Coordinates of C-alpha atoms (C1' of nucleotides) in Angstrom, one line a residue:
Chain A
M1 CA 167.8 136.5 85.3
N2 CA 171.3 135.7 83.5
Y3 CA 171.5 132.2 83.2
V4 CA 175.2 130.4 83.1
R5 CA 175.7 127.8 80.5
L6 CA 178.2 124.8 80.5
G7 CA 178.5 122.8 77.8
P8 CA 178.0 121.4 75.5
V9 CA 179.1 118.4 77.0
R10 CA 179.6 115.2 74.8
W11 CA 179.9 111.7 74.7
G12 CA 183.2 110.6 73.2
W13 CA 185.2 113.8 72.4
Q14 CA 188.6 113.2 71.9
G15 CA 189.7 116.6 73.3
A16 CA 192.5 117.6 75.9
V17 CA 189.9 117.7 78.8
M18 CA 189.7 114.2 78.4
A19 CA 191.2 113.4 81.4
A20 CA 189.2 114.5 83.8
P21 CA 186.0 115.7 82.7
G22 CA 184.4 116.0 86.0
V23 CA 187.6 117.9 87.7
I24 CA 187.0 120.5 84.9
V25 CA 183.3 120.7 85.3
V26 CA 184.0 121.4 89.0
D27 CA 186.1 123.7 88.6
E28 CA 183.9 125.9 85.9
L29 CA 181.3 125.8 88.7
R30 CA 183.2 126.7 91.4
R31 CA 184.2 130.1 89.2
L32 CA 181.0 130.4 88.5
G33 CA 180.0 130.7 92.4
V34 CA 178.1 127.6 92.5
A35 CA 178.2 126.4 96.0
R36 CA 176.0 123.8 98.2
G37 CA 172.5 124.2 97.4
A38 CA 173.1 126.5 94.2
L39 CA 171.0 125.5 91.2
V40 CA 172.6 123.4 88.5
A41 CA 170.0 122.0 85.8
L42 CA 170.7 119.1 83.9
T43 CA 169.5 117.6 81.1
L44 CA 170.7 114.4 79.8
A45 CA 170.3 112.2 76.7
P46 CA 171.8 109.0 75.9
E47 CA 174.2 108.8 72.9
V48 CA 174.3 113.3 72.8
G49 CA 175.3 113.8 75.7
L50 CA 175.0 116.2 79.0
G51 CA 173.5 119.5 79.2
L52 CA 174.3 122.1 82.4
A53 CA 173.2 125.5 83.0
T54 CA 173.3 127.5 86.5
V55 CA 172.1 131.2 87.5
G56 CA 174.8 134.0 87.4
G57 CA 176.9 135.7 84.7
G58 CA 179.6 134.6 82.6
W59 CA 180.3 131.6 80.1
S60 CA 182.1 128.6 80.3
R61 CA 183.8 126.5 78.0
P62 CA 183.4 123.4 76.2
V63 CA 184.0 120.3 78.0
G64 CA 183.8 116.9 76.5
V65 CA 182.9 113.7 78.5
D66 CA 183.0 110.1 77.5
D67 CA 180.1 109.1 80.2
P68 CA 178.2 112.1 81.6
A69 CA 177.7 109.4 85.4
P70 CA 181.4 110.6 87.0
V71 CA 180.6 114.0 85.7
V72 CA 177.2 114.6 88.0
Q73 CA 178.9 112.3 90.4
A74 CA 182.0 114.6 90.6
V75 CA 179.8 117.9 90.9
E76 CA 177.7 115.9 93.7
H77 CA 180.7 115.1 95.8
E78 CA 182.6 118.2 95.2
L79 CA 179.8 121.0 95.3
R80 CA 176.7 119.2 96.3
P81 CA 174.3 121.6 94.1
R82 CA 170.0 121.3 93.8
W83 CA 170.1 119.4 90.5
V84 CA 167.1 121.0 88.5
L85 CA 165.4 118.4 86.7
W86 CA 162.8 118.7 84.1
S87 CA 161.2 115.6 85.7
N88 CA 162.0 112.2 87.4
E89 CA 162.5 110.6 84.4
T90 CA 166.3 112.3 84.3
A91 CA 166.6 111.0 88.2
V92 CA 165.6 107.5 86.9
A93 CA 168.4 108.1 84.2
L94 CA 170.9 108.8 86.6
V95 CA 170.2 106.1 89.3
R96 CA 170.3 103.8 86.2
R97 CA 174.0 104.9 85.5
G98 CA 174.8 104.4 89.8
V99 CA 174.6 108.2 90.4
R100 CA 172.6 109.1 93.3
V101 CA 172.7 112.7 94.0
A102 CA 171.2 114.6 97.5
T103 CA 168.9 116.9 96.4
C104 CA 167.0 118.0 93.8
W105 CA 164.6 120.6 92.3
D106 CA 162.0 118.7 90.3
V107 CA 160.2 121.1 88.0
A108 CA 157.5 118.6 87.4
A109 CA 156.9 117.7 91.2
V110 CA 156.9 121.6 92.0
H111 CA 154.1 122.2 88.9
R112 CA 151.8 119.7 90.5
L113 CA 152.3 121.1 93.9
L114 CA 151.5 124.8 92.3
F115 CA 149.1 124.3 90.0
G116 CA 147.5 120.8 91.0
G117 CA 146.8 117.4 88.2
W118 CA 149.4 115.2 86.9
R119 CA 150.2 116.5 83.8
A120 CA 153.5 118.4 84.1
D121 CA 155.5 118.5 80.7
P122 CA 157.8 121.1 79.9
A123 CA 155.1 123.1 77.6
R124 CA 152.5 123.0 79.9
V125 CA 154.7 124.0 83.1
W126 CA 155.8 126.8 81.0
A127 CA 152.4 128.0 80.0
H128 CA 151.4 127.8 83.4
L129 CA 154.1 130.2 84.6
H130 CA 154.1 132.8 81.9
G131 CA 150.3 132.9 81.8
L132 CA 150.0 131.8 78.4
P133 CA 146.6 130.2 76.8
L134 CA 146.5 126.6 77.4
A135 CA 144.3 126.2 74.5
T136 CA 147.3 127.5 72.2
M137 CA 149.9 125.1 73.8
P138 CA 151.7 122.6 71.5
T139 CA 150.9 118.9 72.2
S140 CA 153.1 116.0 72.7
R141 CA 151.0 114.3 69.7
P142 CA 153.2 114.0 66.3
L143 CA 153.3 117.5 64.0
D144 CA 150.4 117.9 62.2
L145 CA 151.1 120.3 59.2
F146 CA 149.3 123.1 60.3
S147 CA 150.9 123.7 63.6
Q148 CA 154.2 124.4 61.9
V149 CA 153.0 127.4 59.8
E150 CA 150.5 129.5 62.3
H151 CA 153.0 130.3 64.6
G152 CA 156.4 131.4 63.4
D153 CA 159.5 130.8 65.6
A154 CA 161.3 133.5 67.1
D155 CA 164.5 132.2 66.5
P156 CA 163.9 129.5 63.8
D157 CA 166.1 126.8 65.9
G158 CA 165.4 127.9 69.7
P159 CA 163.1 126.2 71.7
L160 CA 159.8 129.4 71.9
R161 CA 157.9 130.4 69.4
S162 CA 156.9 133.5 68.4
D163 CA 154.0 133.6 71.0
G164 CA 156.0 132.3 73.8
H165 CA 155.2 128.7 73.7
I166 CA 157.7 126.2 73.5
S167 CA 157.6 125.0 70.2
A168 CA 156.3 121.3 69.6
E169 CA 159.5 120.3 68.0
W170 CA 161.3 121.1 71.2
V171 CA 159.1 119.2 73.4
G172 CA 158.6 116.4 71.0
G173 CA 161.9 115.1 71.7
G174 CA 164.0 118.1 69.6
W175 CA 165.6 119.4 72.6
A176 CA 167.7 116.0 73.0
E177 CA 169.0 116.1 69.6
T178 CA 172.4 118.2 69.6
P179 CA 174.6 118.9 72.7
E180 CA 173.7 122.7 72.2
R181 CA 169.9 121.9 72.6
L182 CA 170.7 120.2 76.1
V183 CA 172.7 122.8 77.2
R184 CA 169.3 125.7 76.3
W185 CA 167.1 123.3 77.2
A186 CA 168.6 123.1 80.9
E187 CA 169.1 127.1 80.8
L188 CA 165.4 126.9 80.2
A189 CA 164.9 124.2 83.3
V190 CA 167.0 126.5 85.1
G191 CA 164.8 129.8 84.3
V192 CA 161.6 127.7 85.2
A193 CA 163.3 127.2 88.7
G194 CA 164.0 130.4 89.4
L195 CA 160.1 131.2 88.2
Q196 CA 158.5 128.5 90.2
Q197 CA 160.7 129.9 93.5
E198 CA 159.0 133.2 93.2
R199 CA 155.5 131.4 92.8
L200 CA 156.2 130.0 95.7
A201 CA 157.8 133.0 97.4
E202 CA 154.4 134.6 97.1
L203 CA 152.5 131.9 98.6
D204 CA 155.2 131.5 101.9
A205 CA 154.1 135.1 102.1
A206 CA 150.6 135.2 101.5
G207 CA 150.2 133.4 105.4
G208 CA 147.3 132.0 106.8
A209 CA 146.2 128.7 107.2
G210 CA 148.5 126.5 104.7
R211 CA 149.5 129.3 103.2
G212 CA 153.2 129.2 104.9
R213 CA 155.3 125.9 104.0
A214 CA 155.2 126.0 100.0
S215 CA 158.5 126.4 99.6
A216 CA 159.8 123.6 101.9
T217 CA 156.8 121.4 100.4
A218 CA 158.6 122.2 97.0
R219 CA 162.0 120.9 98.5
S220 CA 160.8 117.5 100.1
E221 CA 158.4 116.8 96.9
S222 CA 161.2 117.2 94.6
A223 CA 163.3 114.5 97.2
A224 CA 160.3 112.4 97.0
E225 CA 161.0 112.1 93.3
L226 CA 164.8 111.0 93.5
L227 CA 163.4 108.5 96.3
C228 CA 160.9 107.4 93.7
A229 CA 163.8 107.2 91.1
E230 CA 165.6 104.8 93.6
M231 CA 163.1 102.8 94.1
S232 CA 162.0 102.2 90.7
V233 CA 165.5 101.4 89.9
D234 CA 166.4 98.8 93.4
G235 CA 163.0 97.4 93.4
L236 CA 161.4 95.0 96.1
P237 CA 163.3 91.8 97.2
L238 CA 160.7 89.2 96.6
D239 CA 161.8 85.8 96.8
R240 CA 160.8 83.7 93.7
S241 CA 160.1 80.3 95.2
V242 CA 158.0 81.5 98.3
A243 CA 155.8 83.4 95.9
E244 CA 155.4 80.8 93.3
E245 CA 154.3 78.2 96.2
I246 CA 152.0 80.7 97.7
I247 CA 150.4 81.1 93.9
G248 CA 150.0 77.4 93.7
D249 CA 148.7 77.0 97.0
V250 CA 145.6 78.8 95.3
I251 CA 145.7 77.7 91.5
G252 CA 148.0 75.0 91.3
P253 CA 151.0 74.2 89.3
R254 CA 152.2 76.7 86.4
P255 CA 150.7 75.7 83.4
R256 CA 153.3 74.5 80.9
T257 CA 151.1 75.0 77.4
E258 CA 148.0 77.1 76.6
S259 CA 145.9 74.3 76.9
E260 CA 146.9 73.4 80.1
A261 CA 146.2 76.8 81.4
V262 CA 142.1 76.6 79.9
E263 CA 142.1 73.3 81.4
Q264 CA 142.7 74.8 84.8
R265 CA 140.9 77.9 83.9
G266 CA 137.9 75.1 83.2
R267 CA 138.3 73.1 86.6
R268 CA 137.9 76.3 89.0
D269 CA 134.8 77.6 86.5
A270 CA 133.2 74.0 86.9
E271 CA 133.8 73.8 90.8
V272 CA 131.4 76.6 90.9
L273 CA 128.9 75.4 88.2
R274 CA 128.0 71.9 89.8
H275 CA 126.0 73.7 92.0
A276 CA 124.1 75.2 89.2
P277 CA 121.3 74.0 87.0
A278 CA 122.9 71.1 85.1
D279 CA 122.0 73.0 81.8
S280 CA 122.9 76.2 82.6
R281 CA 126.2 77.9 80.8
F282 CA 127.2 81.4 83.0
D283 CA 130.3 83.3 82.3
L284 CA 131.6 83.8 86.1
R285 CA 133.6 86.8 84.9
S286 CA 130.1 88.6 84.0
P287 CA 128.9 90.4 86.9
G288 CA 125.5 90.5 85.0
Q289 CA 125.5 86.6 84.2
V290 CA 126.4 85.8 88.0
K291 CA 123.4 87.7 89.0
S292 CA 121.6 85.5 87.0
L293 CA 123.0 82.6 88.0
L294 CA 122.2 83.8 91.4
R295 CA 118.6 84.3 90.5
R296 CA 118.3 80.6 89.1
V297 CA 119.2 79.1 92.7
G298 CA 116.9 81.9 94.3
I299 CA 119.1 84.4 95.2
E300 CA 118.5 88.1 94.5
V301 CA 120.8 90.7 95.0
P302 CA 121.6 94.3 93.7
D303 CA 125.2 93.5 93.2
T304 CA 127.8 90.2 93.3
R305 CA 130.2 92.0 95.5
A306 CA 131.9 89.9 98.6
G307 CA 130.8 91.9 101.0
R308 CA 126.9 91.4 99.9
L309 CA 127.6 87.5 99.1
E310 CA 129.3 87.4 102.4
A311 CA 125.8 87.1 104.2
M312 CA 124.4 84.9 102.1
R313 CA 126.7 81.9 102.7
D314 CA 124.5 79.8 104.0
A315 CA 121.4 80.4 101.3
H316 CA 123.1 77.9 98.9
P317 CA 126.5 76.3 98.6
L318 CA 127.1 77.9 95.5
V319 CA 127.8 81.2 97.0
D320 CA 130.9 79.9 98.8
A321 CA 132.0 78.2 95.9
L322 CA 132.0 81.8 94.4
L323 CA 133.7 83.2 96.5
L324 CA 136.3 80.9 96.6
W325 CA 136.8 81.4 92.9
R326 CA 136.7 85.1 92.7
K327 CA 139.9 84.7 95.3
A328 CA 141.4 82.4 92.8
E329 CA 140.2 84.1 89.6
R330 CA 142.2 87.1 91.6
V331 CA 145.6 85.3 91.9
A332 CA 145.2 84.0 88.6
T333 CA 144.7 87.4 86.7
T334 CA 146.6 89.6 88.6
Y335 CA 148.7 88.5 91.0
G336 CA 149.7 84.7 89.7
Y337 CA 152.6 83.6 87.5
G338 CA 151.8 86.4 85.0
W339 CA 152.4 88.8 87.7
L340 CA 155.8 87.4 88.2
D341 CA 157.1 87.1 84.9
E342 CA 155.9 90.4 84.4
N343 CA 157.5 92.5 87.2
L344 CA 159.9 90.2 89.0
D345 CA 163.2 90.4 87.6
P346 CA 165.9 87.4 87.8
D347 CA 168.0 89.2 90.8
G348 CA 164.6 88.8 92.9
R349 CA 163.6 92.2 93.3
L350 CA 160.1 93.0 92.4
R351 CA 159.9 96.4 89.8
G352 CA 157.5 98.8 89.3
A353 CA 157.2 102.7 88.4
W354 CA 156.9 104.8 91.4
S355 CA 155.4 108.2 91.1
G356 CA 155.9 111.1 93.7
S357 CA 152.2 112.3 94.0
D358 CA 149.1 111.5 92.1
G359 CA 147.1 114.0 90.7
A360 CA 144.5 114.6 93.6
A361 CA 145.7 115.1 97.2
G362 CA 149.2 114.4 96.2
R363 CA 149.5 110.4 97.6
M364 CA 152.6 108.4 96.2
T365 CA 151.1 105.8 93.5
A366 CA 153.4 102.7 92.3
S367 CA 152.5 100.2 89.8
A368 CA 153.4 96.4 89.7
G369 CA 151.1 95.7 92.8
L370 CA 153.3 97.3 94.9
H371 CA 150.8 99.3 96.6
N372 CA 147.7 96.7 96.8
M373 CA 149.8 93.5 97.2
P374 CA 147.7 90.8 98.7
A375 CA 148.2 90.6 102.3
D376 CA 148.9 86.4 101.4
M377 CA 151.9 87.2 98.9
R378 CA 153.6 89.8 101.6
G379 CA 155.2 86.2 103.0
A380 CA 157.1 86.3 99.9
V381 CA 159.0 89.6 100.5
V382 CA 162.1 88.4 102.1
A383 CA 165.2 90.1 103.0
E384 CA 168.3 89.2 101.2
A385 CA 171.1 87.2 102.6
G386 CA 172.8 89.1 105.8
H387 CA 170.0 91.9 105.5
V388 CA 166.5 92.4 107.6
F389 CA 163.8 94.7 106.8
V390 CA 163.2 97.3 109.4
R391 CA 159.7 98.6 109.1
A392 CA 158.0 101.4 110.8
D393 CA 154.3 102.7 110.3
L394 CA 152.9 105.7 111.3
G395 CA 149.7 105.4 113.8
Q396 CA 146.6 107.1 113.2
I397 CA 148.4 109.6 111.0
E398 CA 145.1 111.2 109.6
P399 CA 143.5 112.3 112.9
R400 CA 147.0 113.2 113.9
V401 CA 147.1 115.3 111.0
L402 CA 144.0 116.9 111.4
A403 CA 144.7 118.1 114.3
A404 CA 147.9 119.3 113.4
V405 CA 146.8 121.3 110.0
S406 CA 143.6 122.7 111.4
G407 CA 145.5 123.9 114.8
D408 CA 142.6 122.6 117.0
R409 CA 143.9 122.4 120.7
G410 CA 141.6 119.7 122.1
L411 CA 142.4 117.6 119.2
A412 CA 146.3 118.5 119.5
R413 CA 145.7 117.4 123.4
A414 CA 144.2 113.9 122.5
T415 CA 147.3 113.0 120.4
Q416 CA 149.7 113.0 123.6
A417 CA 148.3 109.2 123.6
D418 CA 149.9 106.3 121.8
D419 CA 146.2 105.4 121.1
M420 CA 144.5 109.2 120.3
Y421 CA 140.6 107.3 119.9
A422 CA 140.9 106.8 124.1
P423 CA 140.8 110.7 124.8
V424 CA 138.5 111.0 122.1
A425 CA 136.2 108.8 123.2
E426 CA 136.5 110.2 126.7
D427 CA 135.8 113.6 125.3
L428 CA 132.8 112.6 123.5
G429 CA 131.4 110.6 126.2
V430 CA 131.3 107.3 123.9
D431 CA 133.1 104.2 123.3
R432 CA 136.3 103.8 121.7
A433 CA 134.9 101.9 118.7
T434 CA 132.0 104.9 118.1
A435 CA 134.9 107.5 118.8
K436 CA 136.8 106.3 116.0
V437 CA 133.8 105.4 113.5
A438 CA 132.8 109.2 114.2
V439 CA 136.4 111.2 113.5
L440 CA 137.2 108.7 110.4
G441 CA 133.3 109.6 109.4
A442 CA 134.4 113.2 109.9
M443 CA 137.2 113.0 107.9
Y444 CA 135.5 111.0 104.9
G445 CA 132.2 113.0 104.9
Q446 CA 129.9 110.5 106.1
T447 CA 126.9 112.3 107.0
T448 CA 124.2 109.3 107.6
G449 CA 124.0 105.8 109.9
H450 CA 125.3 105.5 113.6
G451 CA 128.2 108.1 113.0
A452 CA 125.9 110.7 112.4
Q453 CA 125.1 111.8 115.8
A454 CA 128.2 111.5 117.3
L455 CA 129.3 113.5 114.8
R456 CA 127.3 116.3 116.3
R457 CA 129.3 115.9 119.8
L458 CA 132.6 116.2 117.5
S459 CA 131.7 119.7 116.6
S460 CA 131.0 121.0 120.0
A461 CA 134.9 119.1 121.5
Y462 CA 136.6 119.7 118.5
P463 CA 135.3 122.7 116.6
V464 CA 138.2 124.3 115.1
A465 CA 138.6 120.9 113.5
M466 CA 135.7 120.2 112.3
A467 CA 135.1 123.9 110.6
Y468 CA 138.4 123.0 108.8
L469 CA 136.6 119.9 107.4
D470 CA 133.7 122.0 107.0
G471 CA 135.6 124.6 104.9
G472 CA 136.9 121.8 102.5
D473 CA 133.6 120.7 102.2
R474 CA 132.0 123.6 100.9
S475 CA 134.6 124.5 99.1
G476 CA 134.6 121.1 97.2
Q477 CA 130.7 121.7 96.9
A478 CA 131.4 125.2 95.0
G479 CA 133.9 124.1 92.9
R480 CA 136.5 126.5 94.8
D481 CA 139.8 125.1 94.8
L482 CA 141.8 124.1 97.9
R483 CA 145.2 124.2 98.9
T484 CA 146.6 121.8 101.6
Y485 CA 148.5 122.7 104.3
G486 CA 151.7 122.2 102.6
G487 CA 150.8 124.6 99.8
R488 CA 149.5 122.0 97.1
L489 CA 146.3 123.2 94.8
V490 CA 143.7 120.7 94.7
R491 CA 141.5 121.4 91.8
M492 CA 138.0 121.1 92.0
G493 CA 137.0 123.4 89.2
G494 CA 137.4 121.0 86.4
G495 CA 138.0 117.4 85.9
S496 CA 137.4 116.4 89.2
P497 CA 134.6 113.2 90.2
G498 CA 131.4 113.7 88.9
A499 CA 132.7 117.8 88.4
D500 CA 130.7 118.2 85.4
A501 CA 128.4 115.3 83.7
A502 CA 125.1 116.9 82.8
G503 CA 122.4 114.5 84.2
A504 CA 121.0 112.0 81.5
P505 CA 118.0 113.7 79.4
E506 CA 115.4 110.8 80.2
L507 CA 115.8 111.4 84.0
A508 CA 112.9 113.4 85.4
D509 CA 113.7 116.5 87.0
H510 CA 113.7 115.4 90.7
D511 CA 116.1 112.6 89.6
R512 CA 118.3 115.1 87.9
D513 CA 118.0 117.1 90.9
R514 CA 118.8 114.5 93.4
E515 CA 122.1 113.5 91.1
A516 CA 123.3 117.4 91.3
R517 CA 122.8 116.8 95.0
G518 CA 124.8 113.7 95.4
R519 CA 127.4 114.8 92.7
A520 CA 128.1 118.1 94.8
A521 CA 127.9 115.9 98.0
A522 CA 130.7 114.1 96.5
R523 CA 132.8 117.2 95.7
G524 CA 132.3 118.4 99.1
R525 CA 133.4 114.8 100.5
Y526 CA 136.5 115.0 98.2
G527 CA 137.4 118.3 99.1
R528 CA 137.2 118.0 102.6
N529 CA 138.9 114.5 102.8
A530 CA 142.0 116.1 100.3
L531 CA 143.1 118.4 103.0
V532 CA 143.7 115.5 105.8
Q533 CA 145.0 113.0 102.8
G534 CA 147.2 115.3 101.2
A535 CA 148.7 116.9 104.5
A536 CA 149.3 113.3 105.7
A537 CA 151.4 112.8 102.5
E538 CA 153.1 115.8 102.8
L539 CA 154.2 114.7 106.3
F540 CA 155.2 111.4 105.0
K541 CA 157.3 112.6 102.3
V542 CA 159.2 114.8 104.5
W543 CA 159.9 111.4 107.0
A544 CA 160.7 109.5 104.0
V545 CA 163.0 112.0 102.8
T546 CA 164.4 112.7 105.8
V547 CA 165.5 108.6 106.3
R548 CA 166.6 108.8 103.0
A549 CA 169.4 111.3 103.2
R550 CA 170.0 110.1 107.0
G551 CA 170.0 106.6 105.6
A552 CA 172.3 106.6 103.0
A553 CA 175.3 106.1 105.2
T554 CA 174.4 102.9 106.8
E555 CA 173.3 101.2 104.0
A556 CA 169.5 101.7 104.8
R557 CA 167.8 101.9 101.8
I558 CA 163.9 102.3 101.4
V559 CA 162.5 100.1 99.6
L560 CA 158.6 100.6 99.9
C561 CA 156.5 103.7 100.6
L562 CA 153.0 102.5 101.6
H563 CA 151.2 105.9 102.5
D564 CA 152.1 105.3 106.1
E565 CA 154.7 102.9 106.4
L566 CA 158.0 102.8 105.7
L567 CA 160.2 99.5 105.0
L568 CA 163.9 99.9 104.9
H569 CA 166.5 96.9 103.9
V570 CA 169.2 96.8 106.2
P571 CA 172.2 95.0 106.8
V572 CA 171.8 92.9 109.7
A573 CA 174.2 94.6 111.6
H574 CA 172.6 98.1 111.6
D575 CA 169.3 96.9 112.6
D576 CA 169.0 98.8 115.5
A577 CA 170.6 101.9 113.7
A578 CA 167.9 101.7 111.8
A579 CA 164.9 101.3 113.6
R580 CA 166.3 104.3 116.1
L581 CA 166.8 106.5 112.7
L582 CA 163.2 105.7 111.8
D583 CA 161.7 107.2 114.9
D584 CA 164.4 110.2 115.5
C585 CA 163.4 111.0 111.9
L586 CA 159.7 111.3 112.7
Q587 CA 160.3 113.8 115.7
E588 CA 162.7 115.6 113.0
S589 CA 160.3 115.9 110.2
A590 CA 157.5 116.2 112.4
H591 CA 159.0 118.9 114.0
R592 CA 159.9 120.8 110.8
W593 CA 156.4 119.9 109.0
A594 CA 154.2 121.3 112.0
P595 CA 156.7 123.4 114.3
D596 CA 154.0 124.3 116.5
A597 CA 154.8 120.6 118.2
S598 CA 151.6 120.5 120.1
V599 CA 150.6 117.3 117.8
R600 CA 152.6 113.9 118.9
F601 CA 153.3 111.3 116.1
V602 CA 154.0 107.7 117.0
A603 CA 155.3 105.1 114.9
E604 CA 155.3 101.1 115.0
I605 CA 158.9 99.9 114.1
N606 CA 160.0 96.5 114.5
V607 CA 162.9 94.7 112.9
I608 CA 161.7 91.4 110.4
R609 CA 163.2 89.2 107.9
R610 CA 159.8 89.0 106.1
W611 CA 157.3 91.4 105.4
S612 CA 154.3 89.2 106.3
D613 CA 156.3 89.1 110.2
A614 CA 154.9 92.5 110.9
K615 CA 152.1 92.7 113.2
G616 CA 149.4 94.8 112.6
Chain B
dT1 C1' 139.6 100.0 69.9
dG2 C1' 138.7 102.8 73.4
dC3 C1' 136.2 103.7 77.5
dG4 C1' 132.6 103.2 81.7
dG5 C1' 131.0 99.7 85.1
dC6 C1' 132.2 96.0 88.0
dT7 C1' 134.8 94.0 91.5
dA8 C1' 139.3 92.6 94.2
dT9 C1' 143.5 94.5 96.4
dT10 C1' 145.7 97.9 99.7
dG11 C1' 146.6 102.0 102.9
Chain C
dC1 C1' 131.1 99.6 102.0
dA2 C1' 132.7 107.2 103.2
dC3 C1' 138.1 109.1 100.7
dA4 C1' 142.3 107.5 97.8
dA5 C1' 145.2 104.1 94.2
dT6 C1' 146.2 100.3 90.6
dA7 C1' 144.2 96.4 87.4
dG8 C1' 142.0 93.1 85.0
dC9 C1' 137.3 91.5 82.3
dC10 C1' 133.2 92.7 80.5
dG11 C1' 129.9 94.8 77.8
dC12 C1' 128.6 98.2 74.7
dA13 C1' 129.8 102.0 71.3
dG14 C1' 132.1 103.5 66.9

DNA sequence: TGCGGCTATTG
DNA sequence: CACAATAGCCGCAG
C-alpha cells in the first residue's frame, strides 16, 4: 500500500497559506481522491501540530495552521472522511476543541474486537498484525539502558526497529515530538487500519455463525468510541443542591473540618456499637471484626453480606443498626460529598471516563459512578432549563439477542410478544416466573436449584439456542477462544477468570480436583454468558451510534449509556421527535444487525424531567 | 506500597 | 446470591 503524507502541519506557522489552511487541506485531499468515507489518519499533539495521511499515491506540500480544529472541521464538512485514530484519546482531544466528527476508524477499538483483551497500545496492535513475538515488544515503561542497544534501528530516526517492532522511543511519546513525526505516525495508523480491514474481511468471508459481521462491528465500535469521547466531555446533568440534599438526608450536613468528619463517623459507629457489649471495640469496616461482633450477640454467620443479615433482622437489634450503617457508610465513602467534589464540575455536569468496550465481552464501561449510581441519587439527575430527558430501555434484550444469534426459530417466535417470557412459559408448561428464572439461568450457567428441571424443558423447547449456549460453555471449559456474533474475540486461554491459579499445595487431592472442576465450570459459565452479553453489547452500540448520528440534527445528545438504556438530553420542543427517533433507530439497527428480522426488539420510552421519574 | 478478599452499587 | 462492571476499605505480604 502506498500512503500519502499530508503535512507536516504546524501551529503558528506564518506562511502564505495562513489565511485559510482548512481550505488548502481540503483541496489537497480532494486532489488526492479523498471522498466521503475514505480513510484519513489524524494524529494530534498540542504545541506541535497535526499529522494527516491517506491511502493512494502522490505527495502533498506542507500547510501551516494556528489551530488544528478548523482544519479538521473543514475537512469533515467538505469531505466527511472516515478518520483513522490510534485511539479515542484523539477523539477526546478533538471534542474538547469543539470538533465532532461523524465517523472514524478507531485502531484500538478494532484491535480489541479482532484480538480480544483490553490493552491496545500501538506497539501491541502492530505486533499482533505483523505476527511479531509479544515478548520482544517494547514496553511503555521508561527506557532502560539495555533495550536501546539490543535492537538497532532500521532507520535511526524512524518508528521501526530492525526486528520489526515499533521502537520504544516512538511509542513512549517520541511520535509527538516533531510535525514530521506526527505525519509518519499518521501514515503508520492508516497502514494499520488497512491491515485490520484485511483481517476483518477474512473473518467476514469465513462464514458460519457469527463470522459474517466483523467489518460492520468494527465500524459501529469505532463510532461508539466517538460517542464515548462526547459523553466524557459533555457529562451528565446533575443538580448539585438536590444531590447534597439526598446525601444530607443519609449522613447529615457536609462536615466543615476534618474533626467534624471524624465526629460524624464516630456518631454513626456508636449508633451500631451501643447494641454491643459495653467494653467492646470493633471496627465496623472490617468484615472479620463484624463477624466477631455478631458472634458476641449470639449470631453466627459465614459472611456478613446484606442479603445474609436481612434474614437475621429479628435476631438482634444490632443487625438492623448495622444494615443502616452500611447504607450510610456507602454514601459517606463512595457517593457522598467527596464524590461530588471529585466528579461534578461547576457547570453542573458529572463527568467520568467512558470506554467503548471492557476487556471481556465488550460492554461499555464508565467511571465516576455513572454506571452504578445508587437509585436514590437518580433524583439529582435533572434536565437543564429548556430541556428534558428522553429515556429508552430495551426490554429483555439478552434472551432476544440469544434468539437472534443462535437462530432458534422457537425462541424467535416468542420474541414477537411484548413480554417474551409469557410465550416461553406456555412452551415450557410452567408459570412466568419459573420460565424467566430458567431462561436467565441458562444464559448465566446456573445448573443447580429450582431452575435445573426447567432447564431440561428449555433444551427440548429451544434446542438450537441451548446448543449455542452449550457450545460457549464447552469452549470456555476447554480454554478455547470464542467469537461473538459480531466477531469479537473473547479470550479464554489466559488471563480470564480462574484460567490458571494452581491449587494450593496444602489441599488434599480431592479438594484440588473439586477446585479444578469449579474453576472449569466458572470458565464455562463465563464463555456461555460472554456470547449473549457480548452480542447484546454489540446491538446496543449499533443502536446508540445510530441515535447519535440521526439525533445530531435536533440537538438530541446522548448523555448516558447503561447496557440496555439510553438517556437523551434534548430541547423541550424536540421531545416527541426524540422519542420517535429512539424507536426508529432501534428498528433500523436491529434490522442491520440481524437482517433475518424474525426477532423482535422492543423499547420502553418516556419523556422525563429527572432520571428517577422513569418507571422501572 | 501493592494486591486479594469482602462488600455494595448498577445492568 | 448465576454473568458483567467500578469502587472503597481492611489485612497481609514484601
